[in-house]
Coordinates of C-alpha atoms in Angstrom, one line a residue:
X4 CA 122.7 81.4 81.2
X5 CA 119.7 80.4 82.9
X6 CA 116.7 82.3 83.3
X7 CA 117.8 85.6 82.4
X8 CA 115.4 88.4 82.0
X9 CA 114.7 90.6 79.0
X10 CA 113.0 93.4 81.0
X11 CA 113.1 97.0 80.4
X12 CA 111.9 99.1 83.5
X13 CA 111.4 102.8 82.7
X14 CA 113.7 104.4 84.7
X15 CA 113.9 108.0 86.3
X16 CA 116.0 110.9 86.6
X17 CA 119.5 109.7 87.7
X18 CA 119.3 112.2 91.0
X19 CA 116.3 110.5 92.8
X20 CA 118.6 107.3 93.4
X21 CA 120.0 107.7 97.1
X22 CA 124.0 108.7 97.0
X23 CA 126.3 106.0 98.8
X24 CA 127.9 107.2 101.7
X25 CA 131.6 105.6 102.0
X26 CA 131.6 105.7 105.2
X27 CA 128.6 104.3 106.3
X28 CA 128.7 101.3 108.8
X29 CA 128.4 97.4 106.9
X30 CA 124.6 97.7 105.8
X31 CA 124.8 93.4 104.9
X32 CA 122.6 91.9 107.8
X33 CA 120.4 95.0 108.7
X34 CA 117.5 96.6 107.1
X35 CA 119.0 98.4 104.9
X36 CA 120.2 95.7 102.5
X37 CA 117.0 93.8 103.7
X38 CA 114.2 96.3 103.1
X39 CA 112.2 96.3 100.0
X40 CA 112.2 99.4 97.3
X41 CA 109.7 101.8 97.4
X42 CA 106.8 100.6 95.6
X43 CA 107.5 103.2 93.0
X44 CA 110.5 101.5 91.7
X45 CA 109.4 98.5 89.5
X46 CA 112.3 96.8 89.2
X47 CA 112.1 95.8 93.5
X48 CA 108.9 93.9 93.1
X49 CA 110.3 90.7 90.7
X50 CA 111.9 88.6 93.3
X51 CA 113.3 85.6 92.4
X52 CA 113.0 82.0 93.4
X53 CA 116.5 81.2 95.0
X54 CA 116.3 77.7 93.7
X55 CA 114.9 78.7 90.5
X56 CA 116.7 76.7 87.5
X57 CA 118.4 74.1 89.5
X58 CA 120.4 77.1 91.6
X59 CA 122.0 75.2 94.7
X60 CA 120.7 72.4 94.1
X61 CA 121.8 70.6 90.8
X62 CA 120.9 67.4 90.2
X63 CA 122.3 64.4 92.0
X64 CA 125.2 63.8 89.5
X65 CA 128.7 63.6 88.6
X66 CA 129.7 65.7 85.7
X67 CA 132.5 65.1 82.9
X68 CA 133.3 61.9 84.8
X69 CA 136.4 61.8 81.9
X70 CA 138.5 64.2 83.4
X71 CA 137.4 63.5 87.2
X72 CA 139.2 60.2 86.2
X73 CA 142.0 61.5 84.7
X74 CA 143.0 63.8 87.3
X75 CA 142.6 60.9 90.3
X76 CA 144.5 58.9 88.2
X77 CA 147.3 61.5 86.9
X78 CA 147.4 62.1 91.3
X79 CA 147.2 58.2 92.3
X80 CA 150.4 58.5 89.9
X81 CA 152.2 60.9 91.4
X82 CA 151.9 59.7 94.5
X83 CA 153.3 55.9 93.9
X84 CA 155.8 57.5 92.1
X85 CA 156.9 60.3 94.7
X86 CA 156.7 57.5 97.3
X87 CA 159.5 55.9 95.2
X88 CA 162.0 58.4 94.7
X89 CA 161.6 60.0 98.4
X90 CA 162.0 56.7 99.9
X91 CA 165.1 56.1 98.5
X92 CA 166.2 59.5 98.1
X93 CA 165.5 59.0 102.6
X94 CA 167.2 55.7 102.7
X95 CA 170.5 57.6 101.1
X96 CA 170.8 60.4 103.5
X97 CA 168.9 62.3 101.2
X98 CA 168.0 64.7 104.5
X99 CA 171.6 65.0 105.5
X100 CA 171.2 61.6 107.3
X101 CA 168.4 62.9 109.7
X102 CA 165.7 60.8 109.0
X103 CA 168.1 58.2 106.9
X104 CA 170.1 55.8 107.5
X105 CA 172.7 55.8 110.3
X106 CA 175.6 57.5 109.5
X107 CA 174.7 58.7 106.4
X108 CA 176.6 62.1 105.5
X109 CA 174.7 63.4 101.9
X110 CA 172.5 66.0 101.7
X111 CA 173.0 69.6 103.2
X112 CA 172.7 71.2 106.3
X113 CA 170.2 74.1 106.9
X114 CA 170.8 76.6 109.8
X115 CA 167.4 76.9 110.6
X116 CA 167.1 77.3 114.7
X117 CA 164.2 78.7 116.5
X118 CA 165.3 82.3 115.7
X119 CA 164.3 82.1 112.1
X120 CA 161.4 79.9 113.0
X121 CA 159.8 82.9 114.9
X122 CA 161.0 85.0 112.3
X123 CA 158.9 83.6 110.0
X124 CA 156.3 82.9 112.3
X125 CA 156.2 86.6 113.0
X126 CA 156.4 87.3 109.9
X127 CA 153.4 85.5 108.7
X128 CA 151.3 86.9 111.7
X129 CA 152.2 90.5 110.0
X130 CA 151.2 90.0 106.8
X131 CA 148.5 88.6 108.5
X132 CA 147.8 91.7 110.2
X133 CA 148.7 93.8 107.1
X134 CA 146.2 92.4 104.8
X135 CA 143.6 93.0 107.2
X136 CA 144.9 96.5 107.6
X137 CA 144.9 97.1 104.1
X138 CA 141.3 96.1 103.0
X139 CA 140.1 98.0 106.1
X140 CA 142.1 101.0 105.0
X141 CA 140.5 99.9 101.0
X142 CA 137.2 99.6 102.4
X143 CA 137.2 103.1 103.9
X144 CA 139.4 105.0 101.0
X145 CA 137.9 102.9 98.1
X146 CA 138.0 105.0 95.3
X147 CA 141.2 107.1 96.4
X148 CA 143.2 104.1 96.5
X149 CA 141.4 102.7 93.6
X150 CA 142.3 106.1 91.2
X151 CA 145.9 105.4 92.9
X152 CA 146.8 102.1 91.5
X153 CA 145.8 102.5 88.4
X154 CA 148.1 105.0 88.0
X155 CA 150.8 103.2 89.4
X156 CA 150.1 100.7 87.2
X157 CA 150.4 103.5 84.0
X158 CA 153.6 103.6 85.3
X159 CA 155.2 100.4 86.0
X160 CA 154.5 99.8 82.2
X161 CA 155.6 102.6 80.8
X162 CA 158.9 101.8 83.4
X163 CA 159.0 98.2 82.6
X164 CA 159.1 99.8 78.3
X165 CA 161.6 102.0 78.9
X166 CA 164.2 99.2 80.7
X167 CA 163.6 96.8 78.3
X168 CA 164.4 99.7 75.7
X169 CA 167.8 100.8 77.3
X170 CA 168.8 97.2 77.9
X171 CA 167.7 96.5 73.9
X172 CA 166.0 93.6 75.3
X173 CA 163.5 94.8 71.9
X174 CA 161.3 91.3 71.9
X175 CA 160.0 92.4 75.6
X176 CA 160.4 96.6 74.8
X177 CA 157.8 96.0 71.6
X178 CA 155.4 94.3 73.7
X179 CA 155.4 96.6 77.0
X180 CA 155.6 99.4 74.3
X181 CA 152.2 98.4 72.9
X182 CA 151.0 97.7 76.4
X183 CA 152.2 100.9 78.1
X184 CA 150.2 103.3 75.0
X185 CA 147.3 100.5 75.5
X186 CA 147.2 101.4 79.5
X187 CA 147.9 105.2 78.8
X188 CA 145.1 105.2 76.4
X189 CA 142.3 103.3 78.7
X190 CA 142.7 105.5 81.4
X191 CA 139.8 107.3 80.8
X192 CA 137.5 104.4 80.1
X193 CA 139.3 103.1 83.5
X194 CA 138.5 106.0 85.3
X195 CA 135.0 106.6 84.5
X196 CA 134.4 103.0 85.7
X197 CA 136.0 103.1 89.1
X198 CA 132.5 104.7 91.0
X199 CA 130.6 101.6 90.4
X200 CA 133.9 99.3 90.7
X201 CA 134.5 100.6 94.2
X202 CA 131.2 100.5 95.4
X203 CA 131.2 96.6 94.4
X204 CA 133.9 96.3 96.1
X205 CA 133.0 98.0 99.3
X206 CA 129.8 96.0 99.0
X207 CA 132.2 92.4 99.0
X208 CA 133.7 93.4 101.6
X209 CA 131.1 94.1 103.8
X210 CA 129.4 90.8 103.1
X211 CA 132.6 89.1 103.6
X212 CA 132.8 90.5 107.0
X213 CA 129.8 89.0 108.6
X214 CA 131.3 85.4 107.0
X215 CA 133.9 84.2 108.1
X216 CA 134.1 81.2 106.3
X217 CA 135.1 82.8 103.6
X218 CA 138.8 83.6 105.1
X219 CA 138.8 80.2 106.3
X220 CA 138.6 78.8 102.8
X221 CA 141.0 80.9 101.1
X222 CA 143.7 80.2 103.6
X223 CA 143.0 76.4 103.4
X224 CA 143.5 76.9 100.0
X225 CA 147.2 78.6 100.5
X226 CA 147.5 76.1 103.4
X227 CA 146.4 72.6 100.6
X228 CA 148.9 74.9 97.9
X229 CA 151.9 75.0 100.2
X230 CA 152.4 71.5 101.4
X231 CA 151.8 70.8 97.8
X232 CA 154.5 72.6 96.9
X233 CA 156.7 71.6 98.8
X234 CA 155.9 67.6 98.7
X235 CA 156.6 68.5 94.7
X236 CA 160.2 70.1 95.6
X237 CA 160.9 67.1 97.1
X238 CA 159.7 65.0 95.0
X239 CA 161.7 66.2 92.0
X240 CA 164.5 66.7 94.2
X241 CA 164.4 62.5 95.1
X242 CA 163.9 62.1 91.1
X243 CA 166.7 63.6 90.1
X244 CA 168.5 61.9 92.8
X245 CA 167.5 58.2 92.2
X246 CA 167.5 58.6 88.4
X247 CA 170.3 60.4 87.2
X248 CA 173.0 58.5 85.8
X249 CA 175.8 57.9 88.0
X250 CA 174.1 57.9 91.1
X251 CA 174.7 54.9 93.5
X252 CA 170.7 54.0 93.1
X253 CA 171.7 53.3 89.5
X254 CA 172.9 49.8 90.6
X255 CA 169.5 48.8 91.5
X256 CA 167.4 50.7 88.8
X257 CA 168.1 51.8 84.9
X258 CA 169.3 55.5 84.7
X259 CA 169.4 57.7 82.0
X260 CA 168.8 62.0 81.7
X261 CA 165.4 61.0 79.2
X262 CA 163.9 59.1 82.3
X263 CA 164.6 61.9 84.5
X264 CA 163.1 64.7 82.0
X265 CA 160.0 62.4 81.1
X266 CA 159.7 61.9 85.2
X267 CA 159.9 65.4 86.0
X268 CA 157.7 66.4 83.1
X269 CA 155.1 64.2 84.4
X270 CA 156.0 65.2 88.1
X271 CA 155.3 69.4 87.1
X272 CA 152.7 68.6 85.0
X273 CA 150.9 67.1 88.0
X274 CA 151.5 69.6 90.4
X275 CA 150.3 72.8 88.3
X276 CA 146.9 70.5 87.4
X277 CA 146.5 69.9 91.1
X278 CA 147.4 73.3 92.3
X279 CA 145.0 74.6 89.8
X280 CA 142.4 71.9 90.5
X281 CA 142.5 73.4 94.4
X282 CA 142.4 77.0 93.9
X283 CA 139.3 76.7 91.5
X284 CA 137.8 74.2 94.0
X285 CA 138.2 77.3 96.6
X286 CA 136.3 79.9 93.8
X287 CA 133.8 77.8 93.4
X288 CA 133.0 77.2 97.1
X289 CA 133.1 81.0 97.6
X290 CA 130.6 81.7 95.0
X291 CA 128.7 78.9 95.2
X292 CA 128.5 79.4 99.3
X293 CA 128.5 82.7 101.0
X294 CA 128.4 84.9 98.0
X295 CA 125.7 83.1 95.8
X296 CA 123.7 82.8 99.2
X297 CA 123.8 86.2 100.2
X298 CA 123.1 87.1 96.9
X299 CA 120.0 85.2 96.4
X300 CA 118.9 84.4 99.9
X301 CA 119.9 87.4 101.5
X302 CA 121.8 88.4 104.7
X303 CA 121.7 85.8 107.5
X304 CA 120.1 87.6 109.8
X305 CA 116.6 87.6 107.2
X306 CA 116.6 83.6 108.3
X307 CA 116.4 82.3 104.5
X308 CA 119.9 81.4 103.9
X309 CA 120.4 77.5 104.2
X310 CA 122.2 76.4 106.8
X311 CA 126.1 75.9 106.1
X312 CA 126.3 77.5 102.7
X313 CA 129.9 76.9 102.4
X314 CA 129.9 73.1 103.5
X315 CA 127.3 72.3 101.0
X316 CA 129.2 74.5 98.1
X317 CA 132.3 72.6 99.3
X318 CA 130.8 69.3 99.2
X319 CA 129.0 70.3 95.6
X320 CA 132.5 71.4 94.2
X321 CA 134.7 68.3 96.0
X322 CA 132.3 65.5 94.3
X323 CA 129.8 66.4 91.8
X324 CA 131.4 69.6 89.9
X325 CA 135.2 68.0 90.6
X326 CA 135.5 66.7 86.8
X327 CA 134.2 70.0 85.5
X328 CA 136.4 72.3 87.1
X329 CA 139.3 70.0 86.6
X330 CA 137.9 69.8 83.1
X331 CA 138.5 74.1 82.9
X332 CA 142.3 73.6 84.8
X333 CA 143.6 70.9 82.6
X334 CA 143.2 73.6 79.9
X335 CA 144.8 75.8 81.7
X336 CA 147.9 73.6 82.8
X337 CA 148.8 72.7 79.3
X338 CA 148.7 76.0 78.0
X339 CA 151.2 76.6 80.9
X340 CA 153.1 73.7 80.1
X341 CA 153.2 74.6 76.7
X342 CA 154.8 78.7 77.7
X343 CA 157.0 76.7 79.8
X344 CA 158.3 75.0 76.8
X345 CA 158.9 77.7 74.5
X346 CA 160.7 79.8 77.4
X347 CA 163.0 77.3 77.7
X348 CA 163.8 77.0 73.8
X349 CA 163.7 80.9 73.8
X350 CA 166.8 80.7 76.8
X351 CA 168.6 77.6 75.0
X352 CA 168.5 79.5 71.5
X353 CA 169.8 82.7 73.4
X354 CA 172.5 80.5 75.0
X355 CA 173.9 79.1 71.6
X356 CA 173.8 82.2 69.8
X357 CA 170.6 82.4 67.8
X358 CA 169.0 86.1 68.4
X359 CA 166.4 85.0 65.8
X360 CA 164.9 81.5 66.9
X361 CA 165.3 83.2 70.6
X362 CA 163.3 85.9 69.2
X363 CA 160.6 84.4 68.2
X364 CA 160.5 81.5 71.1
X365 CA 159.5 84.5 73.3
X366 CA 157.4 85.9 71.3
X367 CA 155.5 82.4 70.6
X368 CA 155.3 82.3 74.7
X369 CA 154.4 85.3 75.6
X370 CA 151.1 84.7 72.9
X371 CA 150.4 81.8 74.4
X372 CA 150.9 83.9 77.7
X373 CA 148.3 85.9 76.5
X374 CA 146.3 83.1 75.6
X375 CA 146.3 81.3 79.4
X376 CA 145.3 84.5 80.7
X377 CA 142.1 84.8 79.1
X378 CA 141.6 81.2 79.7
X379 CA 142.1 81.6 83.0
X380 CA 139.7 84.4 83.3
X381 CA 137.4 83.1 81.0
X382 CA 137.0 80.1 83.6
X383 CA 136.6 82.0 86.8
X384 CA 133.2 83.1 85.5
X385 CA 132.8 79.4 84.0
X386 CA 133.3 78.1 87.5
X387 CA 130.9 80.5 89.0
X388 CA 128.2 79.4 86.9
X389 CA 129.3 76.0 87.7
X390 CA 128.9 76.4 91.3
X391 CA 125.8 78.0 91.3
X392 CA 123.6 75.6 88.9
X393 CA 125.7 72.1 88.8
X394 CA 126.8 72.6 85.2
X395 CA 129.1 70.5 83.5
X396 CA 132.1 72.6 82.2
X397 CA 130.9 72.8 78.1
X398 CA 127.5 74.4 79.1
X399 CA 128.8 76.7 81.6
X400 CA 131.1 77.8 79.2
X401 CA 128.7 78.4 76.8
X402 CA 126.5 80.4 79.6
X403 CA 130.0 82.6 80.3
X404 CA 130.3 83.2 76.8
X405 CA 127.1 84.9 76.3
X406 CA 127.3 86.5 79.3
X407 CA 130.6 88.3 78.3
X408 CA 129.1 88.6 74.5
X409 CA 127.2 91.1 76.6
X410 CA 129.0 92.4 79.3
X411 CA 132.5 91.6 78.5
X412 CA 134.1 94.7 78.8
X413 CA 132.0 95.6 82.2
X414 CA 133.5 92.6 83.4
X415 CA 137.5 93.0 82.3
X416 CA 137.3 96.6 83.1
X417 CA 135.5 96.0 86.6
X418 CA 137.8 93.1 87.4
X419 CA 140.9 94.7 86.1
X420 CA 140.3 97.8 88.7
X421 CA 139.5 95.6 91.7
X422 CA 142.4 93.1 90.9
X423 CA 144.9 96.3 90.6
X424 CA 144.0 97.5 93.8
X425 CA 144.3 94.3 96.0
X426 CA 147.6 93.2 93.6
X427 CA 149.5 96.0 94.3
X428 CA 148.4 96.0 98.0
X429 CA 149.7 92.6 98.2
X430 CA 153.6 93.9 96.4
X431 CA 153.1 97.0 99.4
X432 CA 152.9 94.3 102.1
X433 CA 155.4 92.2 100.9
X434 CA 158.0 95.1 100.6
X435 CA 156.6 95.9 104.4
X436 CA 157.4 92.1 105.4
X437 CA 160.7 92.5 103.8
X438 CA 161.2 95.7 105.9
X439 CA 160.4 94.0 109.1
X440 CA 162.7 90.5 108.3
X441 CA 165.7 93.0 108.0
X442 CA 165.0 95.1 111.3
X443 CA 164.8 91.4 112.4
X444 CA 167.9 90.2 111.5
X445 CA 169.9 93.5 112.0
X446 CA 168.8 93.9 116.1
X447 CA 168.5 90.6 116.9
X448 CA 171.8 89.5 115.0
X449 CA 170.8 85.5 115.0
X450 CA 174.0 83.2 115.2
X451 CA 173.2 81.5 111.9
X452 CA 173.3 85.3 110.2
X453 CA 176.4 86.5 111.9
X454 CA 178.0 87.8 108.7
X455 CA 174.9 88.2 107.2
X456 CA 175.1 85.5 104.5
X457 CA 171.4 84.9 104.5
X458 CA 170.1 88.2 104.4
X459 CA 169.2 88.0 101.3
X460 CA 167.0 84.6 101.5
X461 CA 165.1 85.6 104.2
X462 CA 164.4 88.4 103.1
X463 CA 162.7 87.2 99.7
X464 CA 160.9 84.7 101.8
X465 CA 159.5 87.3 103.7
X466 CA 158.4 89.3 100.6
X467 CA 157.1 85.8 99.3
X468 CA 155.2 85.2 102.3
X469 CA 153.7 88.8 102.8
X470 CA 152.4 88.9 99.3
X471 CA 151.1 85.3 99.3
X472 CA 149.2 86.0 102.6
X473 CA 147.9 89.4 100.9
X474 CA 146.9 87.7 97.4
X475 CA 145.4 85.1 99.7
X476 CA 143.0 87.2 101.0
X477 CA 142.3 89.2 97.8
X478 CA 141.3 86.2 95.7
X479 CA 138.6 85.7 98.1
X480 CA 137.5 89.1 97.6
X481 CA 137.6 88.7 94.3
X482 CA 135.5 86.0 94.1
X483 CA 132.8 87.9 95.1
X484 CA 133.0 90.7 93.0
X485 CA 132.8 88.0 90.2
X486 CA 129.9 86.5 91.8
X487 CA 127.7 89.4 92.3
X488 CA 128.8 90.5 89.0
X489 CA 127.3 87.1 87.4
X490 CA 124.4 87.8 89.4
X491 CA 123.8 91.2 88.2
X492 CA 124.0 89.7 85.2
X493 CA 121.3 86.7 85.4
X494 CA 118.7 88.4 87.8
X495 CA 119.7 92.3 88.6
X496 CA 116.3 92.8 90.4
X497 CA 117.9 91.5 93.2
X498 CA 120.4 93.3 93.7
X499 CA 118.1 96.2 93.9
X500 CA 116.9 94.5 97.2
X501 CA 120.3 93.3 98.6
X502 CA 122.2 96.5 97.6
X503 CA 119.8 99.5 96.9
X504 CA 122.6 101.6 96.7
X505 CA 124.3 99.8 94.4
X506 CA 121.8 99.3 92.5
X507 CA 120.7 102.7 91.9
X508 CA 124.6 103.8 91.2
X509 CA 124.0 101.2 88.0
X510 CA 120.9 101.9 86.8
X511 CA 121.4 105.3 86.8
X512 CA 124.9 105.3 85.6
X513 CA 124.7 101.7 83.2
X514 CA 120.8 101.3 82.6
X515 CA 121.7 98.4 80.2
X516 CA 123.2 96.4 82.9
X517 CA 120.0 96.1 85.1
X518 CA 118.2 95.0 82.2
X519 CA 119.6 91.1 82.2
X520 CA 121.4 89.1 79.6
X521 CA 118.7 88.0 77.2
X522 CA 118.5 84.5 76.2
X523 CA 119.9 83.2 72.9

């Protein structure tokens, strides 16, 4: 990575570093995060050029051009060809003849009135509300709630083993077997971990606080996701409607099932590149905006920060860094294409009778499973450094690399207790939203539910949308977990400025983590 520092400051007993106090008001924008260290301590004194190595402002470029290409091209596509289907798909009464032609009678009626509109409108305002509860209530009972979800966790795998045992599912039982001794094994190296993982976290929390921005850009995100979503359900909905054979637009235009698999093939494809595309474009504006700023610039309040972090990380990931991060999602999106594929041979060899081939289909996807995940985490650090410096994706994967050569298993194990925390907050809310859709239904008794036919469906969307709204949220936490971590990683002198707390919890506890990732 760049400019990394090989220092090694002599350190002293562990019990003159100040204790963190949980409960202490945000420190982000006052003194406290602002003052210097005591002279005493040498590690306070090296302070480091913000800009230093390109930082924030990379040069006036665009990188991997390639794949920026490919992916406006790959989305000009899917839009001419979505355009298409939906407008004949329309023109049949593909909306039950409310925005097609007259008299049109296809297409299926939806009992949605203004009851379940509010419903789900109140819904989304609790999970709203919940989520916010929740990393107040995290923020305050850090390390409790920390300790408690990773037990949980303990036991959902060991629960998820034993199912898959009773229902001789074995493919699935040998895998959560391995992973349920794996968790029940780590919990020690877990534990001993969660003091400085919940102190990080309290300290992202804090800083997200006094930005705002950084809410606004992860529901954006959700917001760009959804109507993606959906203009893809639709889309392959008009698809398979236009092209299948039989249908009346078959007179007009050659049908056949190939066309319609290669179509929708194409159509998914798209939509999990884009979809990835816009949740890495968020990342990167998070730590390339508040989060990088704060951590190099300091609080606001100090007066160095530039002016509109997040606009100018926005605009940095939008134009210049848009082919590199959609450079890191295309990999990504074909490995998940790729699962996708073997789960389906896995289900059609199951269906015609072949245990074996079925067997080893799902055991095929859930290595390349496997495989996707680490990709996928591998790039959120990628995409950090990208953000930061203006990297092109090869050398900011290189950069990640050495930085998890060295602090790899700091990083899974710090990331692994945050992302429990917030993930099963996120299944607690949903089951809450659930709770609240069927109070709902049952005292308001809505005409369109009178015999309680869809129950059921609203009360999955409410789980949906109460652990969407939650994982919202948490990814924008996360990303600054991540951030500072890469930070502690490049220059850790800093932090010892912007978080002396933190700081000394590290260098007392993980010496070799304030010493900087060397270059190679």
């Amino acid at each position: 990575m760049a400019n990394y520092q090989n220092s090694n400051p002599q350190w002293g007993p562990p019990q003159q570093y100040p204790q963190y106090d949980s409960n202490a008001p945000y420190p982000g924008p006052t003194p406290q995060y602002a003052q210097p260290m005591p002279p005493s301590q040498p590690y306070a004194q090296d302070v480091k050029n913000p800009y230093e190595g390109e930082r924030f402002k990379p040069k006036k470029k665009i990188n991997d051009p390639i794949f920026l290409v490919l992916f406006i091209l790959q989305l000009i596509g899917f839009a001419v060809l979505s355009g298409i289907a939906l407008q004949s798909w329309v023109a049949e009464g593909g909306l039950g003849g409310g925005l097609g032609k007259s008299g049109a009678t296809s297409g299926t009626s939806i009992p949605l009135n203004r009851s379940a509109v509010y419903l789900l409108l109140l819904i989304t305002g609790a999970a709203l509300l919940l989520s916010t509860a929740y990393l107040m209530l995290t923020r305050m009972f850090t390390r409790m709630i920390m300790h408690i979800t990773l037990i949980l966790t303990i036991a959902l795998n060991i629960g998820i083993c034993i199912y898959y045992w009773i229902t001789k599912y074995y493919s699935g039982a040998i895998i959560f077997t391995i992973i349920a001794l794996f968790s029940i094994f780590s919990y020690w190296g877990f534990r001993s971990r969660i003091p400085f993982a919940s102190l990080l976290l309290q300290v992202v929390m804090d800083v997200s606080k006094h930005h705002m921005s950084v809410y606004a850009v992860a529901m954006s995100a959700l917001f760009l996701q959804a109507c993606l979503a959906v203009w893809f359900t639709f889309t392959v909905i008009a698809t398979y409607s236009k092209w299948t054979p039989g249908n009346p637009s078959c007179a007009t235009s050659s049908c056949s099932s190939g066309k319609v698999a290669g179509l929708v093939f194409y159509e998914t494809f798209s939509f999990l590149w884009t979809s990835q595309v816009i949740g890495n474009v968020a990342l990167a504006t998070l730590a390339g905006g508040p989060y990088g700023s704060w951590y190099y610039f300091g609080p606001k309040s100090m007066g160095e920060m530039p002016q509109h972090p997040t606009l100018s990380a926005l605009g940095r990931a939008s134009t210049l860094s848009l082919g590199s991060i959609a450079f890191g999602s295309l990999i990504v999106t074909l490995l998940e294409l790729l699962r996708m594929i073997l789960r389906t041979a896995a289900n059609n060899a199951s269906a015609d009778g072949h245990p074996v081939e079925a067997c080893l289909a799902c055991c095929a996807a859930c290595f390349i499973g496997c495989i996707e995940n680490m990709v996928e985490y591998f790039n959120r650090y990628a995409y950090i450094e990208i953000s930061l410096y203006g990297k092109p994706y090869i050398p900011a994967a290189k950069d990640t690399w050495r930085l998890f050569k060295d602090r790899g298993i700091d990083a899974l194990v710090n990331d692994s207790l945050v992302g429990m925390t917030l993930t099963w907050g996120a299944y607690a809310i949903g089951l809450l939203c659930s709770l609240f859709a069927y109070l709902y239904l049952r005292f308001t008794s809505p005409s369109y539910n009178l015999d309680g036919q869809y129950t059921a469906p609203m009360l999955l969307f409410a789980f949906l949308i109460g652990l969407q709204c939650s994982l919202t949220l948490s990814s924008a936490i996360e990303a600054g977990v991540s951030t500072i971590f890469v930070g502690l990683g490049e220059d850790p002198q800093v932090l010892a400025i912007r978080a002396p707390e933190l700081f000394a919890l590290v260098a007392s506890t993980y010496p070799h983590v304030t010493q900087g990732v060397p270059h190679s």
